[in-house]
Tab-separated table of C-alpha atoms in Angstrom:
chain	number	residue	atom	x	y	z
Z	697	MET	CA	68.021	88.759	76.562
Z	698	SER	CA	66.590	85.043	75.517
Z	699	TYR	CA	68.675	82.427	77.068
Z	700	THR	CA	68.254	78.581	76.685
Z	701	VAL	CA	70.251	76.102	78.941
Z	702	SER	CA	71.494	72.683	77.085
Z	703	GLU	CA	69.239	69.900	77.598
Z	704	SER	CA	72.095	68.204	78.864
Z	705	THR	CA	72.846	70.859	81.806
Z	706	ALA	CA	69.069	71.298	82.618
Z	707	SER	CA	68.775	67.478	83.051
Z	708	ALA	CA	72.055	67.396	85.261
Z	709	VAL	CA	70.944	69.828	87.443
Z	710	LYS	CA	67.393	68.574	87.952
Z	711	ALA	CA	68.565	65.160	88.626
Z	712	ALA	CA	71.249	66.617	91.098
Z	713	LEU	CA	68.530	68.311	92.919
Z	714	ALA	CA	66.415	65.287	93.102
Z	715	LEU	CA	68.972	63.419	94.975
Z	716	PRO	CA	68.036	62.556	98.422
Z	717	GLU	CA	71.619	63.440	99.631
Z	718	LEU	CA	71.248	66.922	98.167
Z	719	LYS	CA	67.631	67.227	99.575
Z	720	LYS	CA	69.106	66.376	103.031
Z	721	ALA	CA	71.987	68.943	102.524
Z	722	PHE	CA	69.285	71.614	101.700
Z	723	GLU	CA	67.313	70.643	104.878
Z	724	PHE	CA	70.509	70.887	107.075
Z	725	ILE	CA	71.217	74.379	105.380
Z	726	ARG	CA	67.789	75.588	106.300
Z	727	GLU	CA	67.965	74.289	110.151
Z	728	ASP	CA	71.729	75.977	110.591
Z	729	ASP	CA	70.113	79.283	109.517
Z	730	GLU	CA	70.457	80.509	112.946
Z	731	ARG	CA	74.008	79.292	113.499
Z	732	THR	CA	74.991	80.687	110.089
Z	733	LEU	CA	73.438	84.205	111.202
Z	734	LYS	CA	75.279	84.100	114.313
Z	735	GLU	CA	78.833	83.487	112.392
Z	736	ASN	CA	77.957	85.887	110.103
Z	737	VAL	CA	77.231	88.641	112.925
Z	738	GLU	CA	80.342	87.528	114.725
Z	739	LEU	CA	82.461	87.893	111.683
Z	740	ALA	CA	81.017	91.142	110.339
Z	741	MET	CA	81.885	92.502	113.898
Z	742	ILE	CA	85.649	91.971	113.252
Z	743	GLU	CA	86.406	94.970	111.270
Z	744	ALA	CA	88.143	94.426	108.040
Z	745	PRO	CA	88.514	97.393	105.754
Z	746	THR	CA	90.841	96.778	102.775
Z	747	PHE	CA	94.413	95.838	103.774
Z	748	HIS	CA	93.300	95.072	107.333
Z	749	GLU	CA	91.844	91.487	107.074
Z	750	GLU	CA	94.139	89.667	109.439
Z	751	LYS	CA	92.035	89.411	112.550
Z	752	LYS	CA	89.161	88.218	110.395
Z	753	CYS	CA	91.102	85.675	108.224
Z	754	GLU	CA	92.542	84.407	111.708
Z	755	ARG	CA	88.721	83.757	112.938
Z	756	PHE	CA	87.507	82.484	109.554
Z	757	MET	CA	90.386	79.864	109.551
Z	758	GLN	CA	89.458	78.771	112.984
Z	759	LEU	CA	85.597	78.543	111.922
Z	760	LEU	CA	86.870	76.263	108.878
Z	761	ALA	CA	88.688	74.111	111.032
Z	762	GLU	CA	85.356	73.615	113.167
Z	763	ALA	CA	83.625	72.923	110.125
Z	764	GLY	CA	85.974	70.144	109.294
Z	765	ILE	CA	88.023	71.805	106.634
Z	766	THR	CA	91.460	70.586	106.440
Z	767	ASP	CA	94.832	71.951	104.936
Z	768	ILE	CA	94.076	75.291	106.514
Z	769	ARG	CA	96.567	77.856	105.695
Z	770	ARG	CA	97.072	81.813	105.541
Z	771	ASP	CA	98.625	82.261	101.880
Z	772	LYS	CA	100.974	84.939	100.832
Z	773	GLY	CA	98.007	86.975	100.072
Z	774	GLY	CA	96.578	87.225	103.354
Z	775	ASN	CA	93.963	84.790	102.025
Z	776	ALA	CA	92.292	82.168	104.474
Z	777	VAL	CA	92.379	79.106	102.498
Z	778	GLY	CA	91.355	75.440	103.296
Z	779	ILE	CA	90.422	72.066	101.567
Z	780	ARG	CA	87.416	69.793	101.803
Z	781	ARG	CA	89.197	66.392	99.979
Z	782	GLY	CA	87.009	65.061	97.211
Z	783	LYS	CA	86.968	61.439	96.090
Z	784	GLY	CA	90.440	61.906	94.577
Z	785	GLY	CA	91.704	60.780	91.226
Z	786	THR	CA	90.727	63.670	89.202
Z	787	GLY	CA	93.222	65.946	90.008
Z	788	LYS	CA	90.972	68.955	90.001
Z	789	SER	CA	89.349	71.363	92.338
Z	790	VAL	CA	86.477	73.868	92.529
Z	791	LEU	CA	87.146	76.888	94.116
Z	792	LEU	CA	84.459	78.616	96.342
Z	793	GLU	CA	85.158	81.972	97.785
Z	794	GLY	CA	84.229	85.403	99.190
Z	795	HIS	CA	86.189	88.349	100.280
Z	796	MET	CA	86.771	89.438	103.937
Z	797	ASP	CA	87.479	93.001	103.312
Z	798	THR	CA	84.758	95.554	103.531
Z	799	VAL	CA	84.139	99.312	102.411
Z	800	PHE	CA	84.048	100.393	105.945
Z	801	PRO	CA	87.093	102.147	107.772
Z	802	LEU	CA	88.113	101.152	111.144
Z	803	GLY	CA	85.972	102.499	114.192
Z	804	THR	CA	82.519	102.138	112.151
Z	805	VAL	CA	81.250	98.717	113.378
Z	806	LYS	CA	79.652	99.295	116.858
Z	807	LYS	CA	77.105	96.619	117.385
Z	808	PRO	CA	74.107	94.897	115.320
Z	809	VAL	CA	70.582	96.361	115.155
Z	810	TYR	CA	67.680	93.515	115.075
Z	811	LYS	CA	64.974	95.156	113.687
Z	812	ASP	CA	62.083	93.591	111.586
Z	813	GLY	CA	63.373	90.593	110.974
Z	814	ALA	CA	66.438	91.895	109.628
Z	815	VAL	CA	69.913	92.602	110.764
Z	816	PHE	CA	71.628	95.961	110.338
Z	817	LEU	CA	75.598	95.940	110.518
Z	818	PRO	CA	78.026	97.352	108.251
Z	819	GLY	CA	79.658	94.826	106.037
Z	820	ILE	CA	77.233	92.048	107.402
Z	821	VAL	CA	76.227	91.445	103.699
Z	822	ASP	CA	79.368	92.600	101.118
Z	823	ASP	CA	81.018	90.227	101.760
Z	824	THR	CA	80.831	88.644	105.204
Z	825	ARG	CA	77.493	87.139	104.336
Z	826	ALA	CA	79.740	84.823	101.806
Z	827	LEU	CA	81.921	83.664	104.643
Z	828	ALA	CA	79.103	82.420	106.879
Z	829	GLU	CA	77.488	80.566	104.040
Z	830	ILE	CA	80.593	78.901	102.834
Z	831	LEU	CA	80.942	77.396	106.371
Z	832	SER	CA	77.327	76.362	106.346
Z	833	ILE	CA	77.996	74.465	102.995
Z	834	ALA	CA	80.888	72.792	104.467
Z	835	ARG	CA	78.554	71.759	107.206
Z	836	ALA	CA	75.985	70.728	105.163
Z	837	LEU	CA	78.041	68.498	102.573
Z	838	ASP	CA	79.303	66.440	105.739
Z	839	ALA	CA	75.766	66.310	107.411
Z	840	ALA	CA	74.416	64.703	104.102
Z	841	GLY	CA	77.492	62.495	103.728
Z	842	ILE	CA	78.312	63.977	100.265
Z	843	GLU	CA	81.673	63.258	98.507
Z	844	THR	CA	82.587	65.543	95.505
Z	845	GLU	CA	84.675	64.061	92.539
Z	846	HIS	CA	86.695	67.108	92.744
Z	847	ASP	CA	88.537	68.865	95.921
Z	848	LEU	CA	86.571	71.637	96.934
Z	849	ILE	CA	88.788	74.598	97.869
Z	850	LEU	CA	87.068	77.099	100.468
Z	851	ALA	CA	88.943	80.470	100.437
Z	852	GLY	CA	87.928	83.970	102.389
Z	853	THR	CA	90.019	86.319	100.132
Z	854	THR	CA	91.762	89.798	100.710
Z	855	ARG	CA	91.910	93.136	99.127
Z	856	GLU	CA	88.683	93.088	96.820
Z	857	GLU	CA	87.344	96.155	97.446
Z	858	GLY	CA	88.609	99.634	96.329
Z	859	MET	CA	92.336	100.130	96.206
Z	860	GLY	CA	92.784	96.394	97.027
Z	861	SER	CA	91.902	95.945	93.469
Z	862	LEU	CA	91.047	92.297	93.541
Z	863	GLY	CA	94.379	91.767	94.800
Z	864	GLY	CA	93.647	88.826	97.240
Z	865	MET	CA	92.191	86.485	94.254
Z	866	LYS	CA	95.242	87.695	91.909
Z	867	ASP	CA	97.632	86.268	94.603
Z	868	LEU	CA	95.456	83.033	95.093
Z	869	LEU	CA	95.233	82.137	91.829
Z	870	ALA	CA	98.873	82.709	91.244
Z	871	GLU	CA	99.862	79.999	93.874
Z	872	LEU	CA	96.973	77.637	92.390
Z	873	ASP	CA	97.422	75.672	89.424
Z	874	THR	CA	94.727	77.343	87.331
Z	875	GLY	CA	94.775	74.624	84.849
Z	876	LYS	CA	93.263	71.983	87.515
Z	877	ILE	CA	90.575	74.552	88.620
Z	878	ALA	CA	87.178	73.008	87.106
Z	879	ALA	CA	85.350	76.183	88.217
Z	880	SER	CA	85.503	79.167	90.436
Z	881	ILE	CA	82.565	80.265	92.123
Z	882	SER	CA	82.727	83.670	94.069
Z	883	ILE	CA	79.705	84.765	96.066
Z	884	ASP	CA	79.123	88.377	96.639
Z	885	GLY	CA	75.913	90.578	96.408
Z	886	ASP	CA	72.611	90.305	97.500
Z	887	ASP	CA	69.993	89.062	94.924
Z	888	LEU	CA	70.188	85.253	94.541
Z	889	ALA	CA	68.636	85.707	91.123
Z	890	SER	CA	71.883	87.442	89.412
Z	891	ILE	CA	74.709	85.711	87.765
Z	892	VAL	CA	77.767	87.578	86.635
Z	893	TYR	CA	79.839	85.570	83.985
Z	894	LEU	CA	81.653	88.796	82.290
Z	895	GLY	CA	84.263	90.939	83.997
Z	896	THR	CA	84.243	94.649	83.559
Z	897	GLY	CA	87.775	96.151	83.579
Z	898	PHE	CA	89.057	99.341	85.422
Z	899	LYS	CA	91.716	101.400	85.787
Z	900	THR	CA	92.199	104.089	88.745
Z	901	VAL	CA	95.124	106.536	88.203
Z	902	VAL	CA	96.699	109.141	90.144
Z	903	VAL	CA	97.964	112.009	87.999
Z	904	ASP	CA	100.357	114.499	89.336
Z	905	PHE	CA	101.017	117.907	87.689
Z	906	THR	CA	103.942	120.046	88.434
Z	907	ALA	CA	105.300	123.351	87.535
Z	908	PRO	CA	107.592	125.974	89.225
Z	909	GLY	CA	104.890	127.773	91.106
Z	910	GLY	CA	105.240	131.170	92.693
Z	911	HIS	CA	103.448	134.103	94.318
Z	912	ALA	CA	99.811	134.479	92.901
Z	913	TYR	CA	100.550	138.410	92.359
Z	914	VAL	CA	104.330	138.246	91.800
Z	915	ASN	CA	104.687	135.675	89.368
Z	916	PHE	CA	101.262	136.166	87.740
Z	917	GLY	CA	101.322	134.850	84.159
Z	918	ILE	CA	103.508	131.820	85.134
Z	919	ALA	CA	102.248	128.310	83.606
Z	920	ASN	CA	100.175	127.146	86.532
Z	921	CYS	CA	99.919	123.349	87.085
Z	922	LEU	CA	96.615	123.524	88.601
Z	923	HIS	CA	95.028	125.553	85.812
Z	924	ALA	CA	96.915	122.806	83.431
Z	925	ALA	CA	94.727	120.004	85.626
Z	926	ALA	CA	91.604	121.717	85.363
Z	927	ARG	CA	91.952	121.949	81.582
Z	928	ALA	CA	92.793	118.148	81.470
Z	929	VAL	CA	89.686	117.533	83.679
Z	930	ALA	CA	87.423	119.997	81.242
Z	931	LYS	CA	88.774	117.940	78.385
Z	932	ILE	CA	88.131	114.260	79.872
Z	933	ALA	CA	84.480	115.468	80.715
Z	934	ASP	CA	83.944	116.155	77.056
Z	935	LEU	CA	85.016	112.615	76.126
Z	936	GLU	CA	82.255	110.366	74.625
Z	937	VAL	CA	82.083	106.936	75.231
Z	938	PRO	CA	79.603	104.276	74.046
Z	939	LEU	CA	76.645	103.084	75.761
Z	940	SER	CA	77.244	99.296	74.858
Z	941	PRO	CA	79.629	97.654	75.831
Z	942	LYS	CA	79.304	99.966	78.724
Z	943	THR	CA	82.164	102.334	79.403
Z	944	THR	CA	82.479	105.149	81.873
Z	945	TYR	CA	84.840	107.442	83.262
Z	946	CYS	CA	84.977	109.533	86.524
Z	947	VAL	CA	87.377	112.182	87.904
Z	948	SER	CA	86.921	111.231	91.350
Z	949	ASN	CA	89.517	113.520	93.274
Z	950	PHE	CA	91.117	116.995	92.886
Z	951	HIS	CA	93.692	118.377	95.400
Z	952	ALA	CA	96.295	121.343	95.281
Z	953	GLY	CA	97.431	123.678	97.543
Z	954	SER	CA	96.524	124.496	101.168
Z	955	ASP	CA	94.565	127.212	102.989
Z	956	SER	CA	97.841	128.121	104.783
Z	957	SER	CA	99.397	129.054	100.979
Z	958	ILE	CA	96.093	130.606	99.639
Z	959	HIS	CA	98.150	133.175	97.631
Z	960	ALA	CA	100.384	130.796	95.817
Z	961	ILE	CA	100.634	129.388	92.611
Z	962	VAL	CA	100.833	125.684	93.569
Z	963	PRO	CA	103.818	123.858	92.310
Z	964	LYS	CA	101.869	120.431	92.140
Z	965	ALA	CA	98.224	119.616	91.579
Z	966	THR	CA	96.607	115.989	91.526
Z	967	ILE	CA	93.909	114.399	90.036
Z	968	LYS	CA	92.488	110.807	90.470
Z	969	ILE	CA	90.513	109.135	87.713
Z	970	ASN	CA	88.469	105.821	87.478
Z	971	TYR	CA	87.794	104.592	84.128
Z	972	ARG	CA	85.761	101.354	83.173
Z	973	SER	CA	84.507	99.188	80.175
Z	974	GLU	CA	82.991	95.626	79.337
Z	975	SER	CA	85.364	95.741	76.518
Z	976	ALA	CA	89.370	95.313	77.244
Z	977	GLU	CA	89.740	97.186	73.525
Z	978	LEU	CA	87.713	99.928	74.620
Z	979	LEU	CA	89.120	100.505	78.024
Z	980	SER	CA	92.632	100.497	76.471
Z	981	LYS	CA	91.202	103.113	73.649
Z	982	LEU	CA	89.893	105.087	76.865
Z	983	ASP	CA	93.105	105.021	78.662
Z	984	ALA	CA	94.806	106.638	75.672
Z	985	GLN	CA	92.256	109.186	75.254
Z	986	ILE	CA	92.641	110.209	78.831
Z	987	LYS	CA	96.253	110.350	78.376
Z	988	ASP	CA	96.065	112.544	75.569
Z	989	CYS	CA	93.933	114.999	77.038
Z	990	ILE	CA	96.237	115.344	79.859
Z	991	GLN	CA	99.186	115.976	77.402
Z	992	LYS	CA	96.986	118.581	75.573
Z	993	ALA	CA	96.205	120.504	78.811
Z	994	CYS	CA	99.640	120.646	79.863
Z	995	ASP	CA	100.860	121.794	76.470
Z	996	GLU	CA	98.480	124.503	76.049
Z	997	GLU	CA	99.156	125.837	79.502
Z	998	SER	CA	102.843	125.958	79.105
Z	999	GLU	CA	102.632	127.689	75.641
Z	1000	ARG	CA	99.980	129.961	77.164
Z	1001	ALA	CA	102.469	131.295	79.352
Z	1002	GLY	CA	105.352	131.183	76.668
Z	1003	THR	CA	107.372	128.332	78.417
Z	1004	PRO	CA	106.627	125.197	76.190
Z	1005	GLY	CA	107.174	121.960	78.385
Z	1006	ALA	CA	106.848	123.896	81.701
Z	1007	VAL	CA	104.147	121.846	83.093
Z	1008	LYS	CA	104.829	118.355	83.380
Z	1009	TRP	CA	102.795	115.283	84.202
Z	1010	GLU	CA	103.362	111.812	85.768
Z	1011	MET	CA	100.614	108.985	86.143
Z	1012	GLN	CA	100.709	106.342	88.792
Z	1013	VAL	CA	98.125	103.225	88.154
Z	1014	VAL	CA	96.886	102.068	91.597
Z	1015	CYS	CA	94.247	99.850	90.324
Z	1016	ASP	CA	94.308	97.459	87.212
Z	1017	VAL	CA	91.645	95.109	86.765
Z	1018	PRO	CA	91.135	93.449	83.407
Z	1019	ALA	CA	88.501	93.341	81.183
Z	1020	CYS	CA	87.278	89.904	80.296
Z	1021	SER	CA	84.660	87.444	78.686
Z	1022	GLN	CA	83.535	83.899	78.320
Z	1023	ASP	CA	81.149	81.930	76.714
Z	1024	GLN	CA	77.813	82.134	78.356
Z	1025	HIS	CA	77.117	78.637	77.976
Z	1026	ARG	CA	79.615	77.376	79.721
Z	1027	PRO	CA	78.893	74.349	82.111
Z	1028	VAL	CA	79.116	76.525	85.181
Z	1029	VAL	CA	77.196	79.461	83.914
Z	1030	GLU	CA	74.502	77.268	82.506
Z	1031	SER	CA	74.212	75.210	85.944
Z	1032	CYS	CA	73.753	78.404	87.895
Z	1033	TYR	CA	71.011	79.562	85.798
Z	1034	ALA	CA	69.143	76.203	85.728
Z	1035	ALA	CA	69.569	75.908	89.617
Z	1036	ILE	CA	68.249	79.189	90.044
Z	1037	GLU	CA	65.163	78.395	87.811
Z	1038	GLU	CA	64.767	75.148	89.688
Z	1039	PHE	CA	64.313	77.314	93.022
Z	1040	GLY	CA	61.464	79.251	91.517
Z	1041	LEU	CA	63.423	82.416	90.717
Z	1042	GLU	CA	63.858	84.389	87.512
Z	1043	PRO	CA	67.688	84.271	86.575
Z	1044	LYS	CA	69.118	87.416	85.371
Z	1045	PHE	CA	72.555	88.031	83.762
Z	1046	GLU	CA	74.340	91.165	85.291
Z	1047	GLY	CA	76.079	93.153	81.963
Z	1048	GLY	CA	79.332	92.857	83.851
Z	1049	GLY	CA	80.958	93.264	87.211
Z	1050	CYS	CA	84.301	94.153	89.097
Z	1051	CYS	CA	84.572	91.277	91.192
Z	1052	ASN	CA	86.632	88.283	92.116
Z	1053	SER	CA	85.654	86.104	89.192
Z	1054	ASN	CA	87.558	88.860	86.767
Z	1055	ILE	CA	90.531	87.581	87.691
Z	1056	ALA	CA	89.475	83.626	87.214
Z	1057	ILE	CA	87.951	84.342	83.900
Z	1058	ASP	CA	91.087	86.235	82.668
Z	1059	LEU	CA	93.123	83.310	83.438
Z	1060	GLY	CA	90.801	81.085	81.287
Z	1061	VAL	CA	89.107	79.447	84.563
Z	1062	PRO	CA	85.478	78.934	84.060
Z	1063	ALA	CA	83.975	81.347	86.747
Z	1064	VAL	CA	80.679	83.097	88.012
Z	1065	CYS	CA	80.135	85.210	90.594
Z	1066	ILE	CA	76.727	84.513	92.324
Z	1067	SER	CA	74.831	86.489	95.087
Z	1068	SER	CA	74.687	85.527	98.803
Z	1069	MET	CA	71.069	86.131	99.476
Z	1070	TYR	CA	67.825	86.864	97.800
Z	1071	ARG	CA	65.764	90.179	98.237
Z	1072	LYS	CA	62.282	90.815	97.110
Z	1073	LYS	CA	62.124	93.810	95.214
């Protein structure tokens, strides 16, 4: 899509990058690369699957202290939070965060493999690289003698991945005064040219189907909750969703019975569904359609057996992330775009993302998610 940065933002970014202090900061970051990578590997070696970030949090707080950050604490959400004080007087802050959890279960991380100038280690990029870069940024600001107008809040957040449902960011922003956050910048991903300024919303639900059950031969013909679940999956699979705004769904898990009761009509069947949309309205509509599919499937199976209402269902929402949007010409968005161009890359807007910036945008905080490293394609 065509995108033009306002003249005022483009001029401000160009002027900032020309400042001797900022040039000195960038030079420090280049010279700090070896230490940054070392800390990156060290933190990645501390396994932190979602809901198990305690040890990584403790070490990250220690490293924040070593980088000169003050007011370091572990908040109620398990997030590591510290502050680099600004000049004072503005009463505002800028949040810079990366999430501490990874998608890898305990026991996955063994040791780093160094090959062809790259390091291979589960979780070293998503999102441990962000933590290492936050530390290097803090050191660079001090080394260059840069004083910011606003306070800079540095955070390592919990529960971004999977079933965590961006929980750490939710808890962090619940404790902060969002009205005083000038901007929120999340670091996540592996392509420095990308910018996420929209938030794809999603829900993950668990649906339990229940009915009396019985023996497969003796009780043949009774309402079968597994059959109802299968009917529901088939109906959901036939739903049509728009390509734009992008909307998706997936039945990701189906479970019932066991080998020990292979000849039984099960009393319970469970499916798990994930559905997403860049539009809050379409996500709500899809939610209603999925529930309608489930209800119709239960009614059909119950009526087939001549026992209306025999199959019942119950839905538990385990992940609920809002779909959200903001003006693509907000200063934080334009500034990222202009800065990426100044570094000789071609900026690109991602259509949407499910990342911590969702929560900030939904709360009205100007926010972006940018990537931690540049990968040549």
